[in-house]
Coordinates of C-alpha atoms in Angstrom, one line a residue:
M191 CA -22.2 -29.5 9.6
Y192 CA -22.7 -30.1 5.9
S193 CA -23.3 -27.3 3.3
S194 CA -26.8 -26.8 2.2
T195 CA -25.8 -26.6 -1.3
F196 CA -23.2 -28.9 -1.8
N197 CA -24.2 -32.1 0.0
F198 CA -24.9 -34.7 -2.7
R199 CA -26.0 -38.2 -1.8
D200 CA -23.8 -39.6 -4.6
G201 CA -20.8 -37.4 -3.7
D202 CA -17.9 -39.6 -3.4
F203 CA -15.7 -37.5 -1.3
I204 CA -15.8 -34.4 1.2
L205 CA -13.9 -31.0 1.2
R206 CA -13.9 -29.9 4.9
S207 CA -13.3 -26.2 5.4
D208 CA -11.4 -24.4 8.1
C209 CA -9.5 -27.6 8.7
P210 CA -5.6 -27.8 9.3
Y211 CA -3.5 -30.2 7.1
D212 CA -3.0 -33.1 9.4
D213 CA -3.9 -36.8 9.8
K214 CA -6.5 -36.4 12.3
L215 CA -9.0 -34.4 10.2
L216 CA -10.1 -32.5 13.3
S217 CA -12.7 -30.0 12.5
S218 CA -13.2 -26.7 14.2
S219 CA -16.5 -25.2 15.0
K220 CA -16.5 -23.3 11.8
S221 CA -15.8 -26.4 9.7
V222 CA -18.4 -27.2 6.9
D223 CA -18.2 -30.4 4.9
F224 CA -18.9 -30.1 1.3
R225 CA -19.9 -33.6 -0.1
I226 CA -19.2 -33.4 -3.9
H227 CA -18.0 -35.5 -6.9
R228 CA -14.4 -36.5 -7.8
C229 CA -15.3 -36.4 -11.4
V230 CA -16.5 -32.8 -11.3
L231 CA -13.4 -31.5 -9.4
S232 CA -11.1 -33.6 -11.6
A233 CA -12.5 -31.9 -14.7
A234 CA -12.4 -28.5 -13.3
S235 CA -9.0 -28.5 -11.6
H236 CA -5.8 -30.0 -12.5
V237 CA -4.6 -29.7 -8.9
F238 CA -7.5 -32.0 -8.0
D239 CA -7.0 -34.1 -11.0
G240 CA -3.5 -34.9 -10.0
M241 CA -4.4 -35.6 -6.5
F242 CA -7.0 -38.0 -7.4
S243 CA -4.7 -39.8 -9.7
V244 CA -2.2 -40.7 -7.1
P245 CA -2.9 -44.2 -5.8
Q246 CA -4.3 -44.1 -2.2
P247 CA -3.4 -46.7 0.5
A248 CA -6.1 -48.9 1.8
S249 CA -7.8 -47.6 4.8
E250 CA -8.4 -49.7 8.0
D251 CA -11.2 -47.5 9.2
D252 CA -14.8 -47.7 8.3
V253 CA -14.8 -44.3 6.4
V254 CA -17.2 -44.7 3.6
V255 CA -16.5 -41.1 2.1
P256 CA -12.8 -39.8 2.1
I257 CA -12.3 -36.4 3.5
I258 CA -9.8 -33.9 2.2
P259 CA -9.1 -30.9 4.8
L260 CA -8.7 -27.7 3.6
P261 CA -7.8 -24.3 5.4
E262 CA -10.1 -22.1 3.4
P263 CA -13.1 -20.7 5.1
S264 CA -16.5 -22.4 4.1
A265 CA -17.7 -19.2 2.3
V266 CA -14.8 -19.2 0.2
L267 CA -15.3 -22.7 -0.9
D268 CA -18.9 -22.1 -1.4
T269 CA -18.1 -19.3 -3.7
V270 CA -15.6 -21.1 -5.8
L271 CA -17.7 -24.3 -6.1
R272 CA -20.6 -22.4 -7.3
F273 CA -18.6 -21.3 -10.4
V274 CA -17.6 -25.1 -10.9
Y275 CA -21.3 -26.8 -10.4
P276 CA -24.4 -26.0 -12.4
V277 CA -25.8 -23.9 -9.6
E278 CA -26.7 -20.3 -9.1
D279 CA -23.6 -18.1 -9.5
P280 CA -22.2 -16.6 -6.2
T281 CA -23.0 -13.0 -5.2
I282 CA -19.8 -11.0 -4.5
H283 CA -20.6 -7.8 -3.1
T284 CA -17.2 -6.6 -1.8
L285 CA -13.6 -6.9 -2.7
D286 CA -13.1 -8.4 0.9
E287 CA -15.1 -11.4 -0.4
F288 CA -13.6 -11.2 -3.8
A289 CA -9.9 -11.5 -2.9
P290 CA -10.0 -14.8 -0.9
A291 CA -12.1 -16.4 -3.6
L292 CA -9.7 -15.6 -6.2
E293 CA -6.7 -16.7 -4.0
A294 CA -8.3 -20.1 -3.7
A295 CA -9.4 -20.4 -7.3
R296 CA -5.8 -19.9 -8.3
K297 CA -4.5 -22.1 -5.6
Y298 CA -6.4 -25.0 -6.6
D299 CA -6.4 -24.0 -10.4
F300 CA -10.1 -23.8 -11.1
A301 CA -10.0 -22.2 -14.6
V302 CA -13.8 -21.6 -14.8
A303 CA -13.9 -19.6 -11.4
I304 CA -10.7 -17.6 -12.2
A305 CA -12.4 -16.6 -15.5
A306 CA -15.5 -15.7 -13.8
L307 CA -13.8 -13.9 -11.1
R308 CA -11.8 -11.9 -13.5
R309 CA -14.9 -10.7 -15.1
R310 CA -16.4 -9.8 -11.9
L311 CA -13.2 -7.7 -10.7
V312 CA -13.7 -5.1 -13.4
E313 CA -17.5 -4.5 -13.2
P314 CA -18.6 -1.1 -12.7
D315 CA -19.3 -1.1 -9.0
F316 CA -15.8 -2.2 -8.0
L317 CA -14.1 0.2 -10.6
E318 CA -16.2 3.3 -9.2
T319 CA -15.8 2.7 -5.5
S320 CA -12.1 1.3 -5.5
P321 CA -10.2 1.3 -8.7
L322 CA -6.9 1.7 -6.9
R323 CA -7.5 -1.7 -5.0
V324 CA -8.8 -3.4 -8.1
Y325 CA -5.6 -2.3 -9.7
G326 CA -3.6 -3.7 -6.9
I327 CA -5.5 -7.1 -7.0
A328 CA -4.8 -7.1 -10.8
T329 CA -1.1 -6.5 -10.6
R330 CA -0.8 -8.9 -7.8
Y331 CA -2.0 -11.8 -9.6
E332 CA -0.5 -10.7 -13.0
L333 CA -4.1 -10.2 -14.6
L334 CA -2.9 -7.8 -17.2
G335 CA -6.1 -7.0 -18.9
E336 CA -7.8 -6.1 -15.5
A337 CA -4.9 -3.8 -14.6
E338 CA -5.3 -2.0 -17.9
V339 CA -9.0 -1.4 -17.3
A340 CA -8.4 -0.4 -13.6
S341 CA -5.6 2.2 -14.8
R342 CA -8.0 3.6 -17.0
A343 CA -10.7 3.9 -14.2
L344 CA -8.2 5.6 -11.9
L345 CA -7.8 8.5 -14.3
S346 CA -11.2 9.8 -13.1
S347 CA -10.1 10.1 -9.6
T348 CA -7.2 11.3 -7.6
L349 CA -4.7 8.9 -6.1
S350 CA -4.9 10.7 -2.7
A351 CA -8.8 10.0 -2.4
Q352 CA -8.3 6.2 -2.5
Q353 CA -8.8 4.5 0.9
P354 CA -5.8 2.7 2.1
H355 CA -6.3 -1.1 2.3
E356 CA -4.1 -4.3 3.0
D357 CA -4.5 -5.1 -0.9
L358 CA -2.4 -2.0 -1.7
K359 CA 0.7 -3.4 0.2
H360 CA 1.0 -5.8 -2.8
I361 CA 1.4 -3.3 -5.3
T362 CA 5.0 -3.2 -6.3
A363 CA 7.0 0.0 -6.8
Y364 CA 7.3 -0.9 -10.6
D365 CA 3.5 -1.0 -10.9
Y366 CA 2.7 2.0 -8.9
H367 CA 5.4 3.9 -11.1
R368 CA 3.7 2.8 -14.1
L369 CA 0.5 4.3 -12.9
I370 CA 2.0 7.6 -11.9
V371 CA 3.7 7.8 -15.4
L372 CA 0.6 7.2 -17.3
R373 CA -1.3 10.1 -15.3
E374 CA 1.5 12.4 -15.8
E375 CA 2.2 11.9 -19.4
R376 CA -1.6 12.0 -20.2
A377 CA -2.0 15.2 -18.2
R378 CA 0.9 16.8 -20.0
A379 CA -0.5 15.7 -23.3
A380 CA -4.0 16.9 -22.7
I381 CA -2.8 20.2 -21.6
E382 CA -0.9 20.6 -24.7
L383 CA -4.1 20.3 -26.6
L384 CA -5.7 23.2 -24.9
K385 CA -5.2 25.9 -27.6
P386 CA -8.0 27.8 -29.0
S387 CA -9.2 27.7 -32.6
R388 CA -9.1 30.7 -34.6
D389 CA -12.7 30.3 -35.3
V390 CA -13.6 30.6 -31.5
K391 CA -14.8 34.1 -31.1
C392 CA -17.0 36.4 -29.0
M393 CA -18.6 39.5 -30.7
Q394 CA -17.9 41.7 -27.7
C395 CA -14.5 40.6 -26.7
N396 CA -13.3 40.4 -30.5
G397 CA -15.4 43.4 -31.6
R398 CA -12.3 45.8 -31.7
W399 CA -9.9 45.5 -34.7
D400 CA -6.9 45.0 -32.3
M401 CA -8.7 42.0 -30.5
A402 CA -9.9 40.3 -33.5
R403 CA -7.2 37.6 -33.4
E404 CA -7.1 37.2 -29.6
P405 CA -9.2 34.5 -27.9
P406 CA -12.3 35.5 -26.0
R407 CA -11.8 36.5 -22.3
W408 CA -13.5 33.2 -21.0
W409 CA -10.8 31.1 -22.6
A410 CA -8.0 32.3 -20.3
D411 CA -10.0 31.3 -17.2
F412 CA -11.3 27.8 -18.9
R413 CA -7.7 26.9 -19.8
E414 CA -6.1 27.7 -16.3
R415 CA -8.8 25.7 -14.4
A416 CA -8.9 22.9 -17.0
K417 CA -5.0 22.6 -16.5
E418 CA -5.5 22.4 -12.9
E419 CA -8.2 19.8 -13.1
L420 CA -6.4 17.7 -15.8
R421 CA -3.4 17.4 -13.4
L422 CA -5.7 16.0 -10.8
R423 CA -7.8 13.7 -13.1
P424 CA -6.4 13.5 -16.7
T425 CA -9.6 12.9 -18.6
S426 CA -12.3 14.7 -20.3
A427 CA -15.1 13.8 -17.7
V428 CA -15.2 17.2 -15.9
I429 CA -13.7 20.1 -17.9
F430 CA -16.6 20.1 -20.5
T431 CA -19.5 19.9 -18.3
L432 CA -22.0 22.6 -17.9
P433 CA -21.0 23.8 -14.4
F434 CA -17.3 23.9 -15.3
L435 CA -18.1 26.1 -18.4
Q436 CA -20.4 28.3 -16.4
Q437 CA -17.7 29.4 -14.2
S438 CA -15.7 30.6 -17.2
V439 CA -18.8 32.6 -18.3
Q440 CA -18.6 34.5 -15.1
A441 CA -15.0 35.4 -16.0
G442 CA -15.7 36.9 -19.4
C443 CA -17.9 39.6 -20.8
A444 CA -21.7 39.9 -21.2
N445 CA -21.5 38.1 -24.5
C446 CA -19.1 35.2 -23.5
A447 CA -22.1 32.9 -22.7
A448 CA -23.1 32.9 -26.2
S449 CA -19.7 32.5 -27.4
I450 CA -19.3 29.3 -25.4
L451 CA -22.5 27.9 -26.7
C452 CA -21.5 28.8 -30.3
S453 CA -18.1 26.9 -29.6
S454 CA -19.8 23.5 -28.8
W455 CA -18.2 22.2 -32.1
F456 CA -14.6 23.0 -30.7
F457 CA -15.4 21.5 -27.5
D458 CA -16.3 18.3 -29.1
Q459 CA -13.2 18.3 -31.3
L460 CA -11.1 19.0 -28.0
K461 CA -12.8 16.4 -26.0
R462 CA -12.3 13.7 -28.8
S463 CA -8.6 14.6 -28.9
I464 CA -8.2 14.2 -25.2
D465 CA -10.2 10.9 -25.2
D466 CA -7.9 9.5 -27.8
L467 CA -4.9 10.0 -25.8
P468 CA -3.2 6.6 -24.3
A469 CA -5.3 5.8 -21.2
T470 CA -3.9 2.4 -19.9
I471 CA -0.5 1.4 -18.6

């Protein structure tokens, strides 16, 4: 069976998917033939360029188009070749589709495919749903920039909430340790910043002369819950939200709600300070 996209009449060789490396070129029921161009693959891949530069012995068979057997599934070859040829880019919906494509692109040194796949790896849908798996793939293939992006995305979730997957087996102890250290150090630094300004006041809590220098009652509740949240997710994403602050209102006095609203400038400063902390491995 021929590929519906890569079956060019002037193609001068065939890549056969799902085919073992042997001299018989036996195809399986899953095999798909990609009839493509030697010049295109030579330009796109150093591996194929080197392969084609080796003189081939004359064949006694009446085979018009040479066949190169490859073990990769047809879907993987189709994905990689779509990055190489001027056709519509492949749609990669899941990391299950992504990982084999990156493996093949690296194996055959398709630079343009590798670059496109690296960009796809750190797009929001993958980072939001599976940041630890993205981190695992990035560190496995030594994609340093992508590993940094994934480590930042992981700050917004707990590690225990990540779903186990085979990809995680490839994370080394060294890379996982770096991730743990980043989270712990950032959490400690963020907690150190939880100090109230002298200008944060509540008319009722600080109305008496002996309480004038004390923080409002809502602050103690906010600080303790913020500490707990930062230890789990060392980012500013949760602790400055309205629902989070509303819980501190309930722990304060009747005027603490107004005090929190008037302290928006302080929360903005605190948020910027936390956001400025180191956020990547």
